PDB file of C-alpha atoms in Angstrom:
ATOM      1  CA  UNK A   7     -32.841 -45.149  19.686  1.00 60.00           C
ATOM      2  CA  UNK A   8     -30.873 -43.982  22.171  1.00 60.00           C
ATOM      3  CA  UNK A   9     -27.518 -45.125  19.799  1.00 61.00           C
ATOM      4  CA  UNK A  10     -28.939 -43.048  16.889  1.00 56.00           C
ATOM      5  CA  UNK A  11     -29.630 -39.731  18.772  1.00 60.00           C
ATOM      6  CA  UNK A  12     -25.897 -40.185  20.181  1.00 57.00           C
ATOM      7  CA  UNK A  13     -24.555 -40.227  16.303  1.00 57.00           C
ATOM      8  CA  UNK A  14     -27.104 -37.714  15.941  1.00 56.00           C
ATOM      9  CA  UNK A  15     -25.831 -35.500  18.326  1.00 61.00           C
ATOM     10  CA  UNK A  16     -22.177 -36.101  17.357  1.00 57.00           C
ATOM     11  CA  UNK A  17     -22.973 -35.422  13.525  1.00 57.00           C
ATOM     12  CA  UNK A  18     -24.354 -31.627  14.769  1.00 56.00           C
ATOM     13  CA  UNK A  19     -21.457 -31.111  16.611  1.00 56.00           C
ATOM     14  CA  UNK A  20     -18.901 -32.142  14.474  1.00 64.00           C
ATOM     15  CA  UNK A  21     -20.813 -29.506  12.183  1.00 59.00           C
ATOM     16  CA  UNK A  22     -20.728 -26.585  14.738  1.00 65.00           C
ATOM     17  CA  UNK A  23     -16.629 -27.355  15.517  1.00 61.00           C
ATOM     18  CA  UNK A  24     -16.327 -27.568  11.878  1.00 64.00           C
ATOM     19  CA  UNK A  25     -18.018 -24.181  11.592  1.00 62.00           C
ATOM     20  CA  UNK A  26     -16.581 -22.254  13.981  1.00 61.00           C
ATOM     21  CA  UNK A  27     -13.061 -23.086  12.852  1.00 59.00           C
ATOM     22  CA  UNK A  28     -13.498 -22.174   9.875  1.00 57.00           C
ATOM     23  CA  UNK A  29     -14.742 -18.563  10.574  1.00 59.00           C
ATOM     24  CA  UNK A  30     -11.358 -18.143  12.424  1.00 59.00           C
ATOM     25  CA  UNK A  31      -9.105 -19.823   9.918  1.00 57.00           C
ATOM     26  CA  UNK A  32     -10.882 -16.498   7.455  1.00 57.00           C
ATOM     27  CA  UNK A  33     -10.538 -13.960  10.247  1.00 59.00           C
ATOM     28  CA  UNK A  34      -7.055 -15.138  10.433  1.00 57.00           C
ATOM     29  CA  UNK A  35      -6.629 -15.058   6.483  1.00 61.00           C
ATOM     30  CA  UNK A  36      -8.396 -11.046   7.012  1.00 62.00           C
ATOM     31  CA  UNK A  37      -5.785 -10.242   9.781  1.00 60.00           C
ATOM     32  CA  UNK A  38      -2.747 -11.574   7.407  1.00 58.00           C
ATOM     33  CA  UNK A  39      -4.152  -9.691   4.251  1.00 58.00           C
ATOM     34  CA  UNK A  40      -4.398  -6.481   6.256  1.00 57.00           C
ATOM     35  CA  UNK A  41      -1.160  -6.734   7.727  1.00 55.00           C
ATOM     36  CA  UNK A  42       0.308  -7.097   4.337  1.00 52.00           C
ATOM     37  CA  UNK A  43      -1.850  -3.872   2.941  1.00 56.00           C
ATOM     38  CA  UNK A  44      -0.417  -2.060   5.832  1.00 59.00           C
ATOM     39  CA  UNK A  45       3.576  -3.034   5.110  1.00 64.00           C
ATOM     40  CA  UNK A  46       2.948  -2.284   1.227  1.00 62.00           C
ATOM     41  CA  UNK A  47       1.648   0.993   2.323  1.00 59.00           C
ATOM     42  CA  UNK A  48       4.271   1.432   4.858  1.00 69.00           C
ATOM     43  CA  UNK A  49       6.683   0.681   2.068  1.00 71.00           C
ATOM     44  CA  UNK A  50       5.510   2.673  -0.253  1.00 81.00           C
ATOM     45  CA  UNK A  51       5.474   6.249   2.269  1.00 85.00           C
ATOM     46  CA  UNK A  52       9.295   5.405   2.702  1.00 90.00           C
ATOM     47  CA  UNK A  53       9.806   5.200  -1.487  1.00 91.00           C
ATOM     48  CA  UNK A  54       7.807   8.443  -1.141  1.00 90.00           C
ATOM     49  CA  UNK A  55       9.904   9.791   1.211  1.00 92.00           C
ATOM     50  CA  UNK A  56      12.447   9.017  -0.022  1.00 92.00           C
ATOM     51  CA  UNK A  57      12.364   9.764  -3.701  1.00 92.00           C
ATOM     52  CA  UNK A  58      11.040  13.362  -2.125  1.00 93.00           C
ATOM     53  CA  UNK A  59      14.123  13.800  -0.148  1.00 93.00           C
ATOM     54  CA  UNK A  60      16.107  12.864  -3.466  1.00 93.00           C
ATOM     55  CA  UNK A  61      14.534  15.338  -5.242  1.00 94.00           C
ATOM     56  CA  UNK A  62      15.221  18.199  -2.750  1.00 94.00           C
ATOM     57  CA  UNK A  63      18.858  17.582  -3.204  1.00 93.00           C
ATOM     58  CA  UNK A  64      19.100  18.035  -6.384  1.00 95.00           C
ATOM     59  CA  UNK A  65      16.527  21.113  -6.753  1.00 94.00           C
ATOM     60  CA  UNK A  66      18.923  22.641  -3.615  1.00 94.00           C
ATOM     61  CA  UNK A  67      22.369  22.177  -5.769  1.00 95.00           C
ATOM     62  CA  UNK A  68      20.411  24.266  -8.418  1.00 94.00           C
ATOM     63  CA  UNK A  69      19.293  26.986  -6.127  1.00 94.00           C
ATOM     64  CA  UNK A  70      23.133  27.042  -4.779  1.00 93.00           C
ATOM     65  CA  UNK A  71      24.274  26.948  -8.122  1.00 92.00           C
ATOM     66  CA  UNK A  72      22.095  29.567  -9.074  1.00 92.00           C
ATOM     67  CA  UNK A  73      22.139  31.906  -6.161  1.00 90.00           C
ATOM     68  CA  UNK A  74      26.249  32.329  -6.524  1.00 90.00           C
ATOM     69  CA  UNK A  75      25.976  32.975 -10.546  1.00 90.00           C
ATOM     70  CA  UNK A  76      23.669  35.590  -9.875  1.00 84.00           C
ATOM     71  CA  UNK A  77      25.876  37.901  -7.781  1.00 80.00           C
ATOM     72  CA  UNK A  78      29.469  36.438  -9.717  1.00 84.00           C
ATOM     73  CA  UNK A  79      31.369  39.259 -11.527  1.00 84.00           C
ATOM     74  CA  UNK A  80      31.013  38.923 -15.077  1.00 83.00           C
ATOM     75  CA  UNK A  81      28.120  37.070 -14.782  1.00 86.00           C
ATOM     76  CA  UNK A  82      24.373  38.321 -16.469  1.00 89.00           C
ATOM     77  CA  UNK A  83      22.284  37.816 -14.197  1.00 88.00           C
ATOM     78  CA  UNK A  84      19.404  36.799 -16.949  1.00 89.00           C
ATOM     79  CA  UNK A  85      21.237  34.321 -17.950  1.00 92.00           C
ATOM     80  CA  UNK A  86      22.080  33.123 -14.656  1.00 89.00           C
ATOM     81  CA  UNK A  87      18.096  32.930 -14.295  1.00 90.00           C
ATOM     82  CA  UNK A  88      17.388  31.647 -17.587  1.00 91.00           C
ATOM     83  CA  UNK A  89      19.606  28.429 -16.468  1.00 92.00           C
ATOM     84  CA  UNK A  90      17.947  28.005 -13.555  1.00 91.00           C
ATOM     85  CA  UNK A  91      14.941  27.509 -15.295  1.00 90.00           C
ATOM     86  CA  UNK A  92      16.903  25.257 -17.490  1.00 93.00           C
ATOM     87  CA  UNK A  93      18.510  23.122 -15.076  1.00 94.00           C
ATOM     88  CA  UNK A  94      15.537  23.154 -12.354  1.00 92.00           C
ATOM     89  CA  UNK A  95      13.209  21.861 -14.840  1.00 89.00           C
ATOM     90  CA  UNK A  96      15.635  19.296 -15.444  1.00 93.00           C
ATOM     91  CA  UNK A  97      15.641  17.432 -12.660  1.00 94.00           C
ATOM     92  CA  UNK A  98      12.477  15.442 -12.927  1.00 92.00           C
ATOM     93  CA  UNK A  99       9.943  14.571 -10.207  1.00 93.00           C
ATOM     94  CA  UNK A 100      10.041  11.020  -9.377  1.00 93.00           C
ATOM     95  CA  UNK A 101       7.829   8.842 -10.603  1.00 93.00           C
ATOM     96  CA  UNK A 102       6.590   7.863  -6.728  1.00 92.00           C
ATOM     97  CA  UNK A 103       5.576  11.381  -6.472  1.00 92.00           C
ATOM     98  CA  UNK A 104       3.171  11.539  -9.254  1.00 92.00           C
ATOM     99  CA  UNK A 105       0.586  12.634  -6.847  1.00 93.00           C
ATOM    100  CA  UNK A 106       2.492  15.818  -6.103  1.00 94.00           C
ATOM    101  CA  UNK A 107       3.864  16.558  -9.396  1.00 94.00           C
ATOM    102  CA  UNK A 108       1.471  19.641  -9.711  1.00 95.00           C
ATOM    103  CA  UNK A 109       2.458  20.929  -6.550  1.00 95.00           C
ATOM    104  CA  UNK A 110       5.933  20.534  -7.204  1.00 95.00           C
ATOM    105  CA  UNK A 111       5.641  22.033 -10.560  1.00 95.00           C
ATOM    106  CA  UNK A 112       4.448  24.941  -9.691  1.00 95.00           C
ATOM    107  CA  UNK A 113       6.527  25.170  -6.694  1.00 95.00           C
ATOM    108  CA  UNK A 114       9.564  25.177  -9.193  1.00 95.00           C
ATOM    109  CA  UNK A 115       7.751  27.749 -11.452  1.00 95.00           C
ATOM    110  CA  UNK A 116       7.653  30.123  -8.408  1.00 95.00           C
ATOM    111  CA  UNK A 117      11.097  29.936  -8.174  1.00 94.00           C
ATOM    112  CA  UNK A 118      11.482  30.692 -11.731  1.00 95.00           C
ATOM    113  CA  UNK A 119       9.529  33.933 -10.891  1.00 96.00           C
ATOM    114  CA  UNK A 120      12.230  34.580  -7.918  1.00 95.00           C
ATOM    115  CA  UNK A 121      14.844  34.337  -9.311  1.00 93.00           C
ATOM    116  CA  UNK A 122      13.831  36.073 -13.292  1.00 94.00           C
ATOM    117  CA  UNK A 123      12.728  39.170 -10.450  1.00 94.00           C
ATOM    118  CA  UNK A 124      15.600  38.789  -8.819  1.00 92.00           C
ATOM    119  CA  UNK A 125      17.928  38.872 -11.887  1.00 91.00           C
ATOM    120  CA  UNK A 126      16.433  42.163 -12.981  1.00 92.00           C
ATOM    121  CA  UNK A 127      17.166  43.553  -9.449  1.00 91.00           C
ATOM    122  CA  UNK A 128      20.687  42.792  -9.191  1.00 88.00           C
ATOM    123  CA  UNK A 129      20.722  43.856 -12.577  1.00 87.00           C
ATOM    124  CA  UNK A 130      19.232  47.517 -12.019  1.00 88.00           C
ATOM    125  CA  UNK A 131      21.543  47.431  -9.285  1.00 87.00           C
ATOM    126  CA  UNK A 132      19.221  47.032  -6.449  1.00 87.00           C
ATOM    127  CA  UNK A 133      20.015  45.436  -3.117  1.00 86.00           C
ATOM    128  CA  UNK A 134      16.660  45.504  -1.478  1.00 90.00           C
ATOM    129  CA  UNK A 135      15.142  41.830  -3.035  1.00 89.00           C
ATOM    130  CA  UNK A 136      12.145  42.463  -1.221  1.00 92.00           C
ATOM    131  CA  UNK A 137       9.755  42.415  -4.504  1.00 94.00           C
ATOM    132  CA  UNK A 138      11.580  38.748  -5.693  1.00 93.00           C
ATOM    133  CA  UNK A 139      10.598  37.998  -1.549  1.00 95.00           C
ATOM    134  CA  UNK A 140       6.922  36.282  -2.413  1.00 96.00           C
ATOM    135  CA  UNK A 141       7.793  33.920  -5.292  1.00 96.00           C
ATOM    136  CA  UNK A 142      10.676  32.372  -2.948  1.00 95.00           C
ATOM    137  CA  UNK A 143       7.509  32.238   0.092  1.00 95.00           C
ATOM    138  CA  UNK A 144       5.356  30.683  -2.556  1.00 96.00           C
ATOM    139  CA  UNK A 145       8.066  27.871  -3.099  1.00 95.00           C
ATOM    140  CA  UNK A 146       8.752  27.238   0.199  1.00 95.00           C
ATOM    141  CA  UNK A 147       4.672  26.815   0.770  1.00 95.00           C
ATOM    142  CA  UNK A 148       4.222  24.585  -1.571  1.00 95.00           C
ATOM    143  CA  UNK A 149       6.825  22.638  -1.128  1.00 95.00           C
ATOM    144  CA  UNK A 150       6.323  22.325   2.698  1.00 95.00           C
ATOM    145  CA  UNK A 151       2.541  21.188   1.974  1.00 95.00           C
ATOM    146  CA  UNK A 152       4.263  18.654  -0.062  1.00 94.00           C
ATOM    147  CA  UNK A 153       6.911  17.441   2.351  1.00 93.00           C
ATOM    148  CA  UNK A 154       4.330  17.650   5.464  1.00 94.00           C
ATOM    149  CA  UNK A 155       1.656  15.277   3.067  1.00 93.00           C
ATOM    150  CA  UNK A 156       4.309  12.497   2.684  1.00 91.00           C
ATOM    151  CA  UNK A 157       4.961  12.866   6.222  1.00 91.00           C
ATOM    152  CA  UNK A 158       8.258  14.335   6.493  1.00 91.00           C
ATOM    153  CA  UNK A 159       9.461  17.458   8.559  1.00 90.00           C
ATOM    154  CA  UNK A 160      10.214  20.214   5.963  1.00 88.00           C
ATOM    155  CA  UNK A 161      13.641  21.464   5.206  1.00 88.00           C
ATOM    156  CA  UNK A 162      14.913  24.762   7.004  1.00 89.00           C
ATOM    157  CA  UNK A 163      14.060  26.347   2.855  1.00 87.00           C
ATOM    158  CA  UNK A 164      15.573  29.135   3.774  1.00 85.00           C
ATOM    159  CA  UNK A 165      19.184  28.109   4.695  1.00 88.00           C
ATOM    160  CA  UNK A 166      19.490  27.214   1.466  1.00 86.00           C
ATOM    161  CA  UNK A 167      19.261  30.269  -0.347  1.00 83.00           C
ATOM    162  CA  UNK A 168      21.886  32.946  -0.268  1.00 72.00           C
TER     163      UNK A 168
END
């Protein structure tokens, strides 16, 4: 009696060891599949980030471009706008921003605005740019919600206009 309440006993813990370990070989699995999720995701906010700051670059050689066409001798303005346009919708929004690609479309749209008002004020011979003003704001708004929702500091926007 006393032998089979021994193998007894020894059967129901073998059970409970058994048990317990494997609970923590699945909270281990848990911690590992996390810890993946959270490098993917880490991963994929620097593609983001990057692709964003990629972007940028190219939009700002178009606004550079732009802004000295505008005020060259020789040079219509209109058309000078009417390539911006061109050009700016040219560069395409990278496929890791598809989130944003609203947002950045209309960002660049405002700029269109700017810079079609501020073709016909250079054109009527104004210097005051002060009605062109908001559509360059409205850019730089939109695209600072963008950079500050992929978690970057925003660009000094307006450095890079003339």
């Amino acid at each position: 009696m006393k032998k089979l309440s021994f193998l007894l006993s020894a059967a129901v813990l073998t059970l409970i060891l058994g048990a317990c370990s494997n609970e923590e070989a699945s909270k281990g699995e848990e911690k590992e599949e996390s810890a993946a999720e959270t490098t993917e995701a880490a991963d994929e906010g620097k593609e983001m980030r990057s692709a964003l700051l990629s972007y940028q670059g190219e939009v700002t050689k178009v606004i550079r471009n732009t802004d000295a066409n505008l005020t060259a001798e020789g040079q219509d303005p209109a058309e000078a706008a009417a390539a911006f346009e061109k050009e700016a919708k040219a560069v395409s929004v990278p496929e890791e921003l598809t989130d944003y690609t609203k947002d950045i479309e209309a960002a660049v749209d405002s700029l269109s605005q700017y810079y079609a008002k501020k073709a016909e004020l250079v054109k009527a011979g104004s210097e005051d740019m002060a009605e062109a003003e908001p559509f360059k704001e409205e850019y730089i708004n939109s695209m600072t919600k963008v950079f500050e929702e992929v978690e970057l500091s925003a660009p000094a926007f307006n450095s890079v206009f003339q």
